[in-house]
Coordinates of C-alpha atoms in Angstrom, one line a residue:
X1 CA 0.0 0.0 0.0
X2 CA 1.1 3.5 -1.0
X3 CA 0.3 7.3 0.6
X4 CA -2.8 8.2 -0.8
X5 CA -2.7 11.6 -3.1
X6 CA -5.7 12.8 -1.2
X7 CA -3.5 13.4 2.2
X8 CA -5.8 16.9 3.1
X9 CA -8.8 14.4 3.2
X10 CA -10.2 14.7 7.1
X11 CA -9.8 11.5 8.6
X12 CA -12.4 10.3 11.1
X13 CA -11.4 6.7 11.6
X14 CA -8.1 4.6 11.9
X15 CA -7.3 1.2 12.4
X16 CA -4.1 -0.6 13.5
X17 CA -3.5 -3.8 12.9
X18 CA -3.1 -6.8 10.1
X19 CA -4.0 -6.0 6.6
X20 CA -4.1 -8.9 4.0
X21 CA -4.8 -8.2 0.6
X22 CA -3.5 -8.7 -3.1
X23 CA -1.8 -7.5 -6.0
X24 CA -1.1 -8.0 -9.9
X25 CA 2.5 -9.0 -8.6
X26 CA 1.9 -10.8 -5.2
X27 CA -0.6 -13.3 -4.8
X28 CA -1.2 -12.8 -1.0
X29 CA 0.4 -9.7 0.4
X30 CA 0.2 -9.5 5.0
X31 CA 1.0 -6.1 6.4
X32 CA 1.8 -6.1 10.3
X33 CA 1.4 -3.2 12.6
X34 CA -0.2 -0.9 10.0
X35 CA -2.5 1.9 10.0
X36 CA -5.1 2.4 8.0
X37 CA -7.2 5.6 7.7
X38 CA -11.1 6.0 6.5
X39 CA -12.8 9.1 5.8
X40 CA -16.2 10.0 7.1
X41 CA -18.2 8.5 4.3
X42 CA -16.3 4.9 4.7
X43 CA -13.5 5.6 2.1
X44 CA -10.1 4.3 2.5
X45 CA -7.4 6.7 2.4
X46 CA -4.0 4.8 1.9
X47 CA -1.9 7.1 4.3
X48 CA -0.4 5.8 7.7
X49 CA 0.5 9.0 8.7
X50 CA -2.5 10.5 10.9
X51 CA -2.5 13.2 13.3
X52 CA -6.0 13.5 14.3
X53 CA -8.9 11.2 14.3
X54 CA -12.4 10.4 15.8
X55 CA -11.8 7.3 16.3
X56 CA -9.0 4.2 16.8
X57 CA -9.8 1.2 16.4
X58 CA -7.1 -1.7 17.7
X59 CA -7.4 -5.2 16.0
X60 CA -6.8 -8.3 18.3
X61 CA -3.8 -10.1 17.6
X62 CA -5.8 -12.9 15.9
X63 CA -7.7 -10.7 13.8
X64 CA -6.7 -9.1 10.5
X65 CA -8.2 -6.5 7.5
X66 CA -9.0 -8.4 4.1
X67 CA -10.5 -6.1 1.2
X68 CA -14.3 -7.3 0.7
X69 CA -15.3 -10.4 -1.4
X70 CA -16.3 -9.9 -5.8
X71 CA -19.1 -12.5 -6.5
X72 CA -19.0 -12.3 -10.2
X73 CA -22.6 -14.1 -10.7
X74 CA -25.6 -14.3 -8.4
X75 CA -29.2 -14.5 -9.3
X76 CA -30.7 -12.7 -6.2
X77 CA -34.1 -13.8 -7.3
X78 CA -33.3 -17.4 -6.8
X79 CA -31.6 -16.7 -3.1
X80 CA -35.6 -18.1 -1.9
X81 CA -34.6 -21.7 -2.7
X82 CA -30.9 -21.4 -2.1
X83 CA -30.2 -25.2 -0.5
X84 CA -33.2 -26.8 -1.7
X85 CA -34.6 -28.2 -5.5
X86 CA -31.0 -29.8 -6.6
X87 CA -32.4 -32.7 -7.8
X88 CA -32.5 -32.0 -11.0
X89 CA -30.1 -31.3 -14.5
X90 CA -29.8 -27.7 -15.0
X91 CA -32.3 -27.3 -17.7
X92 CA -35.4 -29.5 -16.3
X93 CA -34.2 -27.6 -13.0
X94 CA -34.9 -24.1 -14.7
X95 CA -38.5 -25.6 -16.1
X96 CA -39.4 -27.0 -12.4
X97 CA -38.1 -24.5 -9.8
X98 CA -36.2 -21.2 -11.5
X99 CA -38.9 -20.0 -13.9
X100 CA -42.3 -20.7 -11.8
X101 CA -40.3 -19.0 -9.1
X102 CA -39.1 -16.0 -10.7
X103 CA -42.3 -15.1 -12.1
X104 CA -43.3 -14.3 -8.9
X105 CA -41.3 -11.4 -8.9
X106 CA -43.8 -9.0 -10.8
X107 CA -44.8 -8.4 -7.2
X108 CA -42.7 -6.1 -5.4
X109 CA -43.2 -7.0 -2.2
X110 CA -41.9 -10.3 -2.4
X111 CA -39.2 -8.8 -4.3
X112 CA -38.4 -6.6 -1.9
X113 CA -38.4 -9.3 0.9
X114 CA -36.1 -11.7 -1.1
X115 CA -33.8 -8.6 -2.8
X116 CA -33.3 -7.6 1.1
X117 CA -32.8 -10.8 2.6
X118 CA -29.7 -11.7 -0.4
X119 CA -28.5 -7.8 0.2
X120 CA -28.3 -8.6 4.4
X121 CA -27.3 -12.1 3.3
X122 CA -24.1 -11.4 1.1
X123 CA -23.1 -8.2 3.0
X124 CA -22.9 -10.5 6.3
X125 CA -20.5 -13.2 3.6
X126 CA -18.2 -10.2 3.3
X127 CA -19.6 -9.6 -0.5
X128 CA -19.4 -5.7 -1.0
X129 CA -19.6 -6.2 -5.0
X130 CA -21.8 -8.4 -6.4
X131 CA -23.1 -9.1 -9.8
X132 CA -27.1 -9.7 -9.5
X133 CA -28.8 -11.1 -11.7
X134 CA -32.8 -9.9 -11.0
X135 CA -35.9 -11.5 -13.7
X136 CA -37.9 -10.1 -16.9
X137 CA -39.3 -8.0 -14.2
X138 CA -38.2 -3.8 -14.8
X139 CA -39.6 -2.3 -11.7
X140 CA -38.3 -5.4 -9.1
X141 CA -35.0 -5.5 -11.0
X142 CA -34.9 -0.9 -9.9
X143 CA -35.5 -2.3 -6.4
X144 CA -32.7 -4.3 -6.6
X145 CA -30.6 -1.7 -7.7
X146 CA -32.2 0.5 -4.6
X147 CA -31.9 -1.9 -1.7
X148 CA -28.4 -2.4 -2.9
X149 CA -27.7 1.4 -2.9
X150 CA -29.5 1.5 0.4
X151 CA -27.1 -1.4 2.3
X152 CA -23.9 0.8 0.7
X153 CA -22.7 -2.5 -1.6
X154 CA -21.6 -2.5 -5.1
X155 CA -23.6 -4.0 -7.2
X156 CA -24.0 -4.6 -11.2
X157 CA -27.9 -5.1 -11.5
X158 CA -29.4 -7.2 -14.5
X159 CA -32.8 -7.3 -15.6
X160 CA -32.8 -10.3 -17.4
X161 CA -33.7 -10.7 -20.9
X162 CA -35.9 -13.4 -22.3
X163 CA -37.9 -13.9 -25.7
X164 CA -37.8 -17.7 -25.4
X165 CA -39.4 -20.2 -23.0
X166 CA -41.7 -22.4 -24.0
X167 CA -41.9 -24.6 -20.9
X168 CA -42.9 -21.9 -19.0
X169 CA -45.1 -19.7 -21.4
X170 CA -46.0 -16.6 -18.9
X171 CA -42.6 -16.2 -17.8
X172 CA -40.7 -14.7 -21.3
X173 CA -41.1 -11.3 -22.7
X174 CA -41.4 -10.5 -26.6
X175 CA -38.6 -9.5 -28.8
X176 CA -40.3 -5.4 -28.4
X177 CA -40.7 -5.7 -25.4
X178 CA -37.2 -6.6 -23.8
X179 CA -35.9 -4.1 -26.1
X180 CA -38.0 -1.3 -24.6
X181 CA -37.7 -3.0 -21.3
X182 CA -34.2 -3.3 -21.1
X183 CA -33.6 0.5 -22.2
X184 CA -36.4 1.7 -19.6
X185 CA -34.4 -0.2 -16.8
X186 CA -30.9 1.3 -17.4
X187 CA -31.7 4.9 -18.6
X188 CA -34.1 5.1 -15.0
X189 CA -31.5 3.0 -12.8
X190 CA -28.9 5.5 -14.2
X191 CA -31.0 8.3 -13.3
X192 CA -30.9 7.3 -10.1
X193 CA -27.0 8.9 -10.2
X194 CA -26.7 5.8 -7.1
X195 CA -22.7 5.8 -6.2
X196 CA -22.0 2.0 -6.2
X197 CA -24.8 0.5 -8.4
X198 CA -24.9 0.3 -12.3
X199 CA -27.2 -1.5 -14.8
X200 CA -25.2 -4.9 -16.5
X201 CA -27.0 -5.8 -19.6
X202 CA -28.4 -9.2 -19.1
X203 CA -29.6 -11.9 -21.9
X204 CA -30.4 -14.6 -19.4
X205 CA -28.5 -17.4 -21.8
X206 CA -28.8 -18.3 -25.5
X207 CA -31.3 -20.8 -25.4
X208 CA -34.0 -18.5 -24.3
X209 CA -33.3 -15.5 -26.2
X210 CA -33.6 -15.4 -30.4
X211 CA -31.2 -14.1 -32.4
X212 CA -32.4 -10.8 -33.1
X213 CA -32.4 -10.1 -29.3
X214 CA -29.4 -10.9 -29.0
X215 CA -28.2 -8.3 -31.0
X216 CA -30.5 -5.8 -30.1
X217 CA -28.7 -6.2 -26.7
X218 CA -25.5 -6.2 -28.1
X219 CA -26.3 -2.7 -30.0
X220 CA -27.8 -1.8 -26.3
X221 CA -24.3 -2.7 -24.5
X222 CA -22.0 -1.1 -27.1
X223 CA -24.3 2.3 -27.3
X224 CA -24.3 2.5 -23.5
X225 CA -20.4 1.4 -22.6
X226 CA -22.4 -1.1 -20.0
X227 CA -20.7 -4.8 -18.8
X228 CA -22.5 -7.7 -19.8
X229 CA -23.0 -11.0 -18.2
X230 CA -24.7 -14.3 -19.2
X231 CA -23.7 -18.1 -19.0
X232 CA -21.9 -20.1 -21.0
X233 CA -21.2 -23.8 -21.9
X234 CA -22.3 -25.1 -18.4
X235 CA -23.7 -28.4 -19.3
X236 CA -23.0 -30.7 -22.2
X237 CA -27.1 -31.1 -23.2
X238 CA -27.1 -26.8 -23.1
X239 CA -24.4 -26.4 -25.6
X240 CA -25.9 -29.4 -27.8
X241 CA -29.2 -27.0 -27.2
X242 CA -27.5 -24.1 -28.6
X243 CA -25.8 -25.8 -31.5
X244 CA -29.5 -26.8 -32.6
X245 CA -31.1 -23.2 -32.0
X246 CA -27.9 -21.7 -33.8
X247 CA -26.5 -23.8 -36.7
X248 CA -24.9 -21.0 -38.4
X249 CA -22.5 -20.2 -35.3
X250 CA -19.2 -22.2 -34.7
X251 CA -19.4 -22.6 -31.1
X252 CA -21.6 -21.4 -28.0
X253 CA -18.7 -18.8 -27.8
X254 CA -19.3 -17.3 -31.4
X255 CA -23.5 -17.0 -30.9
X256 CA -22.4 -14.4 -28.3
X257 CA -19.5 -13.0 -30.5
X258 CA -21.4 -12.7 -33.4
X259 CA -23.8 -10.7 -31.5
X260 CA -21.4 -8.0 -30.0
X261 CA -22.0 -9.9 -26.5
X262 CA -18.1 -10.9 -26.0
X263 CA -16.2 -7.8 -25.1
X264 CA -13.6 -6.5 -22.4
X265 CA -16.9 -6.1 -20.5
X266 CA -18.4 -9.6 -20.6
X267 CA -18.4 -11.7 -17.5
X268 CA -20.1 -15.5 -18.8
X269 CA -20.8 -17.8 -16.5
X270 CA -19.3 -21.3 -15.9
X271 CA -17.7 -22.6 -19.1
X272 CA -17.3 -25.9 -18.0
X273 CA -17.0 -27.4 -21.6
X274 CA -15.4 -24.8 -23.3
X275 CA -12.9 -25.8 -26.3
X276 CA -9.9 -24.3 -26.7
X277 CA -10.6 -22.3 -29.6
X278 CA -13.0 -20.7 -27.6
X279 CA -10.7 -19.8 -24.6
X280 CA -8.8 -18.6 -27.1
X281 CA -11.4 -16.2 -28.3
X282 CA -12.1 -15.1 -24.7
X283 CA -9.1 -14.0 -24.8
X284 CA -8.9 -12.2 -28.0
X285 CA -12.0 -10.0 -26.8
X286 CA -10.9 -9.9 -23.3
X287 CA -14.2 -11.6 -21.9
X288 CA -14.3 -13.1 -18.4
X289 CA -15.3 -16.1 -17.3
X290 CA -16.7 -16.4 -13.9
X291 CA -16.0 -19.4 -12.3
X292 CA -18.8 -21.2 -9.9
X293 CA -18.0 -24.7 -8.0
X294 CA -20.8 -25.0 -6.0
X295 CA -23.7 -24.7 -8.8
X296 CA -21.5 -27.0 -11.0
X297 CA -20.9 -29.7 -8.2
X298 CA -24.5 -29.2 -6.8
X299 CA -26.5 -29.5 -10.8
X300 CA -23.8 -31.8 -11.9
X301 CA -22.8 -29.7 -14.8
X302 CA -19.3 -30.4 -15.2
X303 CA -15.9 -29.4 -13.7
X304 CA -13.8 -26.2 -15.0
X305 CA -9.9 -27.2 -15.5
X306 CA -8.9 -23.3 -14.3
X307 CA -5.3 -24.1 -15.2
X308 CA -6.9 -24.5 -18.8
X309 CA -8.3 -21.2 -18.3
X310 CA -5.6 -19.6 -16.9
X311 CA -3.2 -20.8 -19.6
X312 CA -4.8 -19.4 -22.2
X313 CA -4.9 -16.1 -20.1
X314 CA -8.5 -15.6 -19.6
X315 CA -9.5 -13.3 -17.1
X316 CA -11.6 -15.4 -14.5
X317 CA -13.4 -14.5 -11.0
X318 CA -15.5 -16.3 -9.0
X319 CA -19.3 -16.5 -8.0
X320 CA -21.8 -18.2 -5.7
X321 CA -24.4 -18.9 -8.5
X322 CA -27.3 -18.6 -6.3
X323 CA -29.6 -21.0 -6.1
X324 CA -27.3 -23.3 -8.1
X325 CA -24.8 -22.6 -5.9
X326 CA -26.2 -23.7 -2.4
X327 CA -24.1 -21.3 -0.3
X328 CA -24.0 -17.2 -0.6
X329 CA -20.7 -17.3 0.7
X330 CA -17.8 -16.4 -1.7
X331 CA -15.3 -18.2 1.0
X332 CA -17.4 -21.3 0.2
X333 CA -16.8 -20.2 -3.7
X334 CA -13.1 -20.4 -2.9
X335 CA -13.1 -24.2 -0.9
X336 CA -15.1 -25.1 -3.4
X337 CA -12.9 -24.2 -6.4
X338 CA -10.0 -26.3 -4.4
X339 CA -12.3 -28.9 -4.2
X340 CA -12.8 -29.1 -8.1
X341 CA -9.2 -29.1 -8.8
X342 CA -8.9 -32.0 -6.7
X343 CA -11.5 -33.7 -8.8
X344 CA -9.5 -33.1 -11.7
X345 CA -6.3 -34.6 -9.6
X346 CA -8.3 -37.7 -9.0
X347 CA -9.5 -38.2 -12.6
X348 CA -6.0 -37.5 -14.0
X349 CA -2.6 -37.5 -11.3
X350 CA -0.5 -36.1 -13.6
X351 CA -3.5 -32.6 -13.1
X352 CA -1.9 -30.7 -10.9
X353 CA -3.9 -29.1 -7.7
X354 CA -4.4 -25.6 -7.0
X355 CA -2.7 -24.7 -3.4
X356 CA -5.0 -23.1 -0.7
X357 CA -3.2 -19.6 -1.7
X358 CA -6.0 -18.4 -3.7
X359 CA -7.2 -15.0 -3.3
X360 CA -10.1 -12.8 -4.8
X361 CA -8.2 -9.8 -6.2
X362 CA -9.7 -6.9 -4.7
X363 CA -10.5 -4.5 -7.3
X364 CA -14.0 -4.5 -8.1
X365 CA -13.7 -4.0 -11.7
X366 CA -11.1 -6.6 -12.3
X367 CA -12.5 -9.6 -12.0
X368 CA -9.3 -11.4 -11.8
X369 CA -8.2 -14.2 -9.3
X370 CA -4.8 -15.2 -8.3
X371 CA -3.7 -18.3 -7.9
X372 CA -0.7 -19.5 -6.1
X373 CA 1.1 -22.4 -7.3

């Protein structure tokens, strides 16, 4: 950590003690003895040298700083079920549980009871930035963004986009409509001029949208400079799905390049069953991937090889992927990635296991891991 440039900022808190954190050079960096100053509104100011405060706080010997948790993919809309209805593949599992369910959201009140419960939830997990994805739904998806704003966590806020579902006829919006929808929600969410929260645009996955609104959302991204997040390759019978629904594309990856939906802002989740000439194009756009253990483990979809991943030098975070994902916790997100590795040990010895130095990186915008060993 370096003096902050800001060193006439008042002060009103600072903390002595252990800060942990990382770096782009060091994986897992410990400072001893350090001081730490935050302004009044909660900002930290990297300067240790303070000469008036309202208040010191002293750190127990066994107790340290960390920066706060990035879950890179969470459907707060699901967080209702979270632990139960795993008993299923991931696409009869959407049909069953996920739609009927988020339907339900076109009534705020239960919106706002489930959106403040995963808010509360995830703060708790030490998760101060999250990337949500809400339903079809514009207003709940708003309250989303609100209640976030309201707890003080950063959040990227989805309404998700949807012209195709025909198990679940009521819950899908037309072509016009999630067009219109989806520029209502981020022209009135970025009205709201909110500090930490911003609008991500959101096409729920290929197989439910059509072509053409998948690059009307593409056109909507690129005209608004907005991040993008959808899923990716997470089971083998999804990307068979997608190869039937888009014949003229070369992969699940090209579908979303074709449509402007792969850029330096794009965070897919999963891509369990990517090939490597689509790592290859993840890297080429600068797309993330984020990476989430528990909903793989807990659907069955498949395992991520990371060092795969990483050697083709694709940016990759983690996430919880609520309701997939059993556990809001992103320190669950991080036992659980070991535990996948060691999967891949036991399926291949020569597969060599990620060590237990793995740390979220702590910008928010990053989305990068590090990984030591």
């Amino acid at each position: 950590m370096a003096n902050s440039d800001r060193a006439d900022t008042a002060i009103a808190f600072v903390y002595r003690g252990t800060f942990v954190h990382s770096t782009q050079q060091t994986a897992l960096q410990i400072l001893k003895d350090a001081l730490l100053g935050v302004d009044a509104q909660g900002k930290v100011l990297i300067s240790f040298i303070c000469h008036k405060a309202v208040f010191f706080g002293l750190l127990h010997s066994s107790e340290f700083f960390m920066p706060g948790l990035v879950d890179t993919h969470i459907h707060a809309s699901q967080y209702s079920y979270a632990g139960t209805a795993l008993d299923m593949p991931l696409l009869q599992w959407l049909n069953a549980y996920t739609f009927p369910v988020e339907s339900c959201f076109k009534d705020l009140e239960f919106a706002r009871k489930v959106y403040t419960q995963i808010v509360r939830r995830t703060l708790r997990n030490g998760t101060t930035t999250a990337c949500y994805f809400a339903t079809i739904h514009t207003e709940a998806s708003l309250l989303l963004g609100q209640i976030a704003n309201d707890f003080g966590q950063r959040a990227l806020v989805g309404k998700v986009c949807m012209d195709r579902n025909d198990c679940v006829k009521h819950y899908k919006e037309t072509l016009q409509d999630s067009q219109d929808e989806t520029c209502r929600f981020i022209k009135e969410l970025l009205e709201k001029k909110y500090p930490l929260v911003k609008p991500v645009v959101t096409p729920r996955f290929a197989p439910s949208c059509t072509g053409a609104l998948l690059e009307q959302l593409g056109e909507i991204a690129k005209n608004n400079n907005l991040h993008i997040q959808s899923h990716i390759s997470e089971t083998h019978e999804e990307v068979k799905l997608v190869k039937e629904l888009f014949p003229e594309s070369e992969s699940y990856t090209d579908v979303y390049r074709k449509h402007n939906l792969l850029t330096d802002k794009t965070v897919m989740a999963h891509g369990c069953h990517l090939s490597d000439e689509e790592l290859a194009l993840f890297r080429e756009t600068g797309a993330s991937l984020s990476h989430c253990p528990n909903s793989n483990f807990s659907l069955c979809s498949g395992v991520l090889n990371v060092r795969n991943v990483l050697k083709h030098k694709v940016k990759l975070g983690l996430g919880t992927d609520v309701a997939g994902g059993y556990s809001a916790s992103m320190l669950d997100a991080v036992r659980r990635a070991l535990d996948a590795s060691k999967v891949l040990t036991i399926q291949d010895p020569k597969y060599k296991t990620l060590k237990e130095r793995l740390l979220l990186h702590h910008h928010p915008s990053s989305f990068l891991l590090h990984w030591q060993g």
